Coordinates of C-alpha atoms (C1' of nucleotides) in Angstrom, one line a residue:
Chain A
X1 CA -29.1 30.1 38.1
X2 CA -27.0 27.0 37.2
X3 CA -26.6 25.6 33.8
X4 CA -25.3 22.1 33.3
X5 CA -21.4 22.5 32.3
X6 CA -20.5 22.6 28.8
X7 CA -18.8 19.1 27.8
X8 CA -15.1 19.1 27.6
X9 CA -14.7 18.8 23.9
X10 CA -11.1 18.6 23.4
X11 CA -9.6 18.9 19.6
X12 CA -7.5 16.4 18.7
X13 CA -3.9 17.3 18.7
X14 CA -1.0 16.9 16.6
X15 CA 1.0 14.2 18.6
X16 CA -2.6 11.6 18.3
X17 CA -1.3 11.1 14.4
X18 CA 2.2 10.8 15.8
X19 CA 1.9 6.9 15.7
X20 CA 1.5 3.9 13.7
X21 CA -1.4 4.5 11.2
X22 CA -3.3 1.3 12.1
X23 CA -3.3 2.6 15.6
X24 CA -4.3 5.5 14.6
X25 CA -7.2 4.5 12.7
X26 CA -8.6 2.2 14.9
X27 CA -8.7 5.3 17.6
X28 CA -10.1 7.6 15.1
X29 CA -13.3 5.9 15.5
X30 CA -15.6 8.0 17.4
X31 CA -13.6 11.4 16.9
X32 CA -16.2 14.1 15.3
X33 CA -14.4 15.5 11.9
X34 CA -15.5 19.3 11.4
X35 CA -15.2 21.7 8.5
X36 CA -16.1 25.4 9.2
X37 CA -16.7 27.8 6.0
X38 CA -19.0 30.9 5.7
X39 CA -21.9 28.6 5.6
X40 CA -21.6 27.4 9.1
X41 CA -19.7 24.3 10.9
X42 CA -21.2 20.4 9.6
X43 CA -19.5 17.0 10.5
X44 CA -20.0 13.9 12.3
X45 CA -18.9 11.1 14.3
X46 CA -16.3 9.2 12.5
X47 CA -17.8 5.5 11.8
X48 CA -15.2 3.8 9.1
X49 CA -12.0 4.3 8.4
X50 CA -9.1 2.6 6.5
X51 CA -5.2 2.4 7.0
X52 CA -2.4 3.0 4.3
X53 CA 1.1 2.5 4.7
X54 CA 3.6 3.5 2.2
X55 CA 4.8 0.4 2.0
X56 CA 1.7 -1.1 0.5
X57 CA 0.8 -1.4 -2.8
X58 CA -2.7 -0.1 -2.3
X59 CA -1.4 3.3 -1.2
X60 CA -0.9 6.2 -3.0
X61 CA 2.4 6.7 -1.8
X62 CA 4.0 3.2 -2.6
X63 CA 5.9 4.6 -5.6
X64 CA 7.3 7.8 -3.6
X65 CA 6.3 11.6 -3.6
X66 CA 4.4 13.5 -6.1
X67 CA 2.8 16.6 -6.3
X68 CA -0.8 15.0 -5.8
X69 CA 0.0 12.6 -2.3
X70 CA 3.1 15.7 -1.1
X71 CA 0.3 16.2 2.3
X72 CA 1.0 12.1 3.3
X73 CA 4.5 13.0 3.4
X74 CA 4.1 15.9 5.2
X75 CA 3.9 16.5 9.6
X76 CA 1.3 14.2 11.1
X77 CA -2.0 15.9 11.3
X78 CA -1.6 16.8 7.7
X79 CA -4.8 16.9 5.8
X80 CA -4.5 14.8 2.5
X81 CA -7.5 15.5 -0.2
X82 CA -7.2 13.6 -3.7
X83 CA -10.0 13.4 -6.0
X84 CA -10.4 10.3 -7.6
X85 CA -12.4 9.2 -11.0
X86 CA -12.2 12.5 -12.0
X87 CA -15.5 13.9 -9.7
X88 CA -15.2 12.4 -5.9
X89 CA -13.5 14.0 -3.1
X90 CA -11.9 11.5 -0.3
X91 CA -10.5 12.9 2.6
X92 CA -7.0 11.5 5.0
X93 CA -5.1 12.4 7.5
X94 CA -0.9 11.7 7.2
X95 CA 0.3 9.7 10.5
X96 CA 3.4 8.3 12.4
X97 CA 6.5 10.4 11.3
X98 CA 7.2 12.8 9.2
X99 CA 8.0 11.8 5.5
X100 CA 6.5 8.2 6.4
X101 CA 3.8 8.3 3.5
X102 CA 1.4 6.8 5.4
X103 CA -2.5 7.8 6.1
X104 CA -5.8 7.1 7.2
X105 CA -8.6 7.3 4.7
X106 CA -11.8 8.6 6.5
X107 CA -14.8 6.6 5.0
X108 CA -18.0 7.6 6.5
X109 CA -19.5 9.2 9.1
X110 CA -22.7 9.8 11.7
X111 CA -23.9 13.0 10.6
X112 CA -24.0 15.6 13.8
X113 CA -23.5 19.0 13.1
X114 CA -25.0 21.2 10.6
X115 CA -27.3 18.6 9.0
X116 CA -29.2 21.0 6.9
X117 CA -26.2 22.5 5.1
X118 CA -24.9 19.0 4.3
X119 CA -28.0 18.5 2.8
X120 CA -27.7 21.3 1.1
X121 CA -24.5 20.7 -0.1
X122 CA -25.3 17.0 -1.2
X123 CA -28.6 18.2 -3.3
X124 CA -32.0 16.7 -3.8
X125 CA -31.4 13.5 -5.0
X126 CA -28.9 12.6 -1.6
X127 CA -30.1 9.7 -0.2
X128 CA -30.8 10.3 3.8
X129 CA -29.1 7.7 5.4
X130 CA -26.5 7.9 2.9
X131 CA -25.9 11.8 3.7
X132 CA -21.8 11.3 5.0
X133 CA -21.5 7.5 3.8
X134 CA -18.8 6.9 1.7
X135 CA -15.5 9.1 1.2
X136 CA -16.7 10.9 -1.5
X137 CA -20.2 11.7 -0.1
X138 CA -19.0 12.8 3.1
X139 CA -16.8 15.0 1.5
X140 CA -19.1 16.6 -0.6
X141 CA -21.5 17.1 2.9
X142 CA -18.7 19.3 4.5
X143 CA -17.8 21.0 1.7
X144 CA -14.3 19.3 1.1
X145 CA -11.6 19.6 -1.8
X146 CA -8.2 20.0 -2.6
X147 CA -8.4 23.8 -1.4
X148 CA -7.9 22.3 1.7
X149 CA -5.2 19.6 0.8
X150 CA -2.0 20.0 3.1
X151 CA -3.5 22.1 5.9
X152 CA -2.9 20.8 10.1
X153 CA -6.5 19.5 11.3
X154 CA -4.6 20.4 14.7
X155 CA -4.5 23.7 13.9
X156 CA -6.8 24.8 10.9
X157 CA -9.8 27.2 11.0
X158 CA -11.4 25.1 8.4
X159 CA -11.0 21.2 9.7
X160 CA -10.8 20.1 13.1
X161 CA -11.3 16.5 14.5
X162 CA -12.8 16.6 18.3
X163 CA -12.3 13.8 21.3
X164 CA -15.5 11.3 20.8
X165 CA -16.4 8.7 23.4
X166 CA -17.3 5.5 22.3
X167 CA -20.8 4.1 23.6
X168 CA -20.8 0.9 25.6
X169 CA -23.4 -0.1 22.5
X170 CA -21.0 0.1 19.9
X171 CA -18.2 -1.9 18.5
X172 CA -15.5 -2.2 16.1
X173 CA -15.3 -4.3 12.9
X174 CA -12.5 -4.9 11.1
X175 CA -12.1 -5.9 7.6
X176 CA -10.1 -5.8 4.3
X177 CA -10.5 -2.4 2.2
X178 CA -12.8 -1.2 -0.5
X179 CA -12.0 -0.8 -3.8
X180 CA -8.5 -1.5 -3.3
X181 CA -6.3 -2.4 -6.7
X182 CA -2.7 -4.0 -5.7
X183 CA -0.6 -6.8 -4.8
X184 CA -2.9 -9.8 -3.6
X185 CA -1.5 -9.6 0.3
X186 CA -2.0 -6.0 0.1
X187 CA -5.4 -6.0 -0.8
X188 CA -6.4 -8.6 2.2
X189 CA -5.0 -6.9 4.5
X190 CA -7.5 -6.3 7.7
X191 CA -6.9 -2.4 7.6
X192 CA -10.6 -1.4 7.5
X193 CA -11.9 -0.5 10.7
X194 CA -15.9 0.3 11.5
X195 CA -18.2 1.2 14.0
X196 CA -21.3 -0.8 14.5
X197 CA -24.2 -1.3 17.1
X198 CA -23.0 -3.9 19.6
X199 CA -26.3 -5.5 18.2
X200 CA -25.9 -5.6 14.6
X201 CA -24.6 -8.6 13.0
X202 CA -25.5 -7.6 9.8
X203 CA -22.6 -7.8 7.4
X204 CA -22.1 -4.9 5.6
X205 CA -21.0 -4.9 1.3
Chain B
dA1 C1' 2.7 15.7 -25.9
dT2 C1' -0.2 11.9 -25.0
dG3 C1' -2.9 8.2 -23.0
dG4 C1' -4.4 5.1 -19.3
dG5 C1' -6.4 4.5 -15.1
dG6 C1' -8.3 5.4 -10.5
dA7 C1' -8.9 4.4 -2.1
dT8 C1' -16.6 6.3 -6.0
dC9 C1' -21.4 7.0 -6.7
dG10 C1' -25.9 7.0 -8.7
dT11 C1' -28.8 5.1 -12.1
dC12 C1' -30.4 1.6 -14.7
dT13 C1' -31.8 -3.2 -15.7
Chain C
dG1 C1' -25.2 -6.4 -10.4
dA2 C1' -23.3 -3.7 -14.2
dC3 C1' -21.9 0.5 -16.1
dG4 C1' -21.0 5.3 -17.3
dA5 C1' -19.6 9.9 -15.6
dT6 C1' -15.4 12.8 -15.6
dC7 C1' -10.7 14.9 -15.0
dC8 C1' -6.5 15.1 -13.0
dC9 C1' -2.3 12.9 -12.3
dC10 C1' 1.4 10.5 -13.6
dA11 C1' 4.2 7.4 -16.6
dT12 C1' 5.8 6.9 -20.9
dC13 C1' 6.9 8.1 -25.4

DNA sequence: ATGGGGATCGTCT
DNA sequence: GACGATCCCCATC
């Protein structure tokens, strides 16, 4: 008997980070963003992103290399985890060269895979449509912290990011970033990118 | 050795 | 719409 062939489902490979962040970004749109731990594999289709470039004042590597932001100097592909007000996980990847500083912020995604363990993981009080909206909740959904800060999503057992087409129904939105504290041009700049229903005109925060 | 401040989120009014 | 939680990092003393 014949069964329908398995999708190609390429990961994504080293040399896609190997380029100018706000490219980068914009492509990452679509990919599916994995984690894989005893529990079982959970992710989703990335829906928003955000660029940062070392050279902005928004980015955590404007004043040069610390312990805490090493991974955005590090090769492209590089995971970068940082927690921020002292409870929320937020999850990048480093891009373009080596030693550049620069990263892409994932910001939410379309849950996919193991739906009931990110439940889990968010608890009771999640709400549904929020389950991977948001840096920090999506990271909490796949089970993401600083253990995992400076590994290759290329290459890890624990993080991978898979090819994702982009429907005909869907496009991208572009705006300035969230939460964002810096120099006035900084902040306005367009460097948020999102995936929306080719219907929706609904502005969004 | 110390203090200020976050690339957020949920709850409350 | 405002605010508090919560803690690590980093700059400064």
């Amino acid at each position: 008997m014949t069964e329908a062939p398995a999708p190609a489902v390429e990961r994504v490979t080293g040399a896609f980070f190997a380029r100018d962040v706000a490219v980068v970004a914009e492509h990452l749109l679509g990919a599916v963003l994995c984690t894989t731990s005893d529990d079982g594999v959970s992710g989703g289709r990335i829906i928003e992103v955000e660029a940062y470039r070392r050279t902005d004042s928004c980015c955590h590597s404007f004043r040069g290399r610390t312990p805490r932001n090493a991974a955005m100097f590090a090769a492209p592909g590089t995971v970068y985890v940082y927690l921020v007000y002292g409870m929320h996980h937020c999850v990048n990847f480093a891009c373009d060269r080596e030693g550049q500083g620069d990263a892409v912020l994932v910001r939410a995604l379309a849950p996919m895979n193991g739906v009931a363990l990110m439940r889990a993981r968010r608890g009771p009080t999640a709400a549904p449509d929020r389950l991977c909206g948001g840096p920090g909740n999506l990271c909490r959904a796949l089970g993401i912290d600083r253990g995992i800060d400076g590994a290759d999503v290329a290459t890890s057992p624990r993080i991978a990011l898979y090819e994702g087409a982009r429907g005909a129904d869907e496009t991208v939105v572009r705006s300035a970033r969230i939460g964002v504290v810096g120099a006035p041009g900084d902040v306005a700049l367009p460097w948020r990118w999102r995936l929306v229903p080719a219907a929706s005109r609904r502005p969004v925060r």
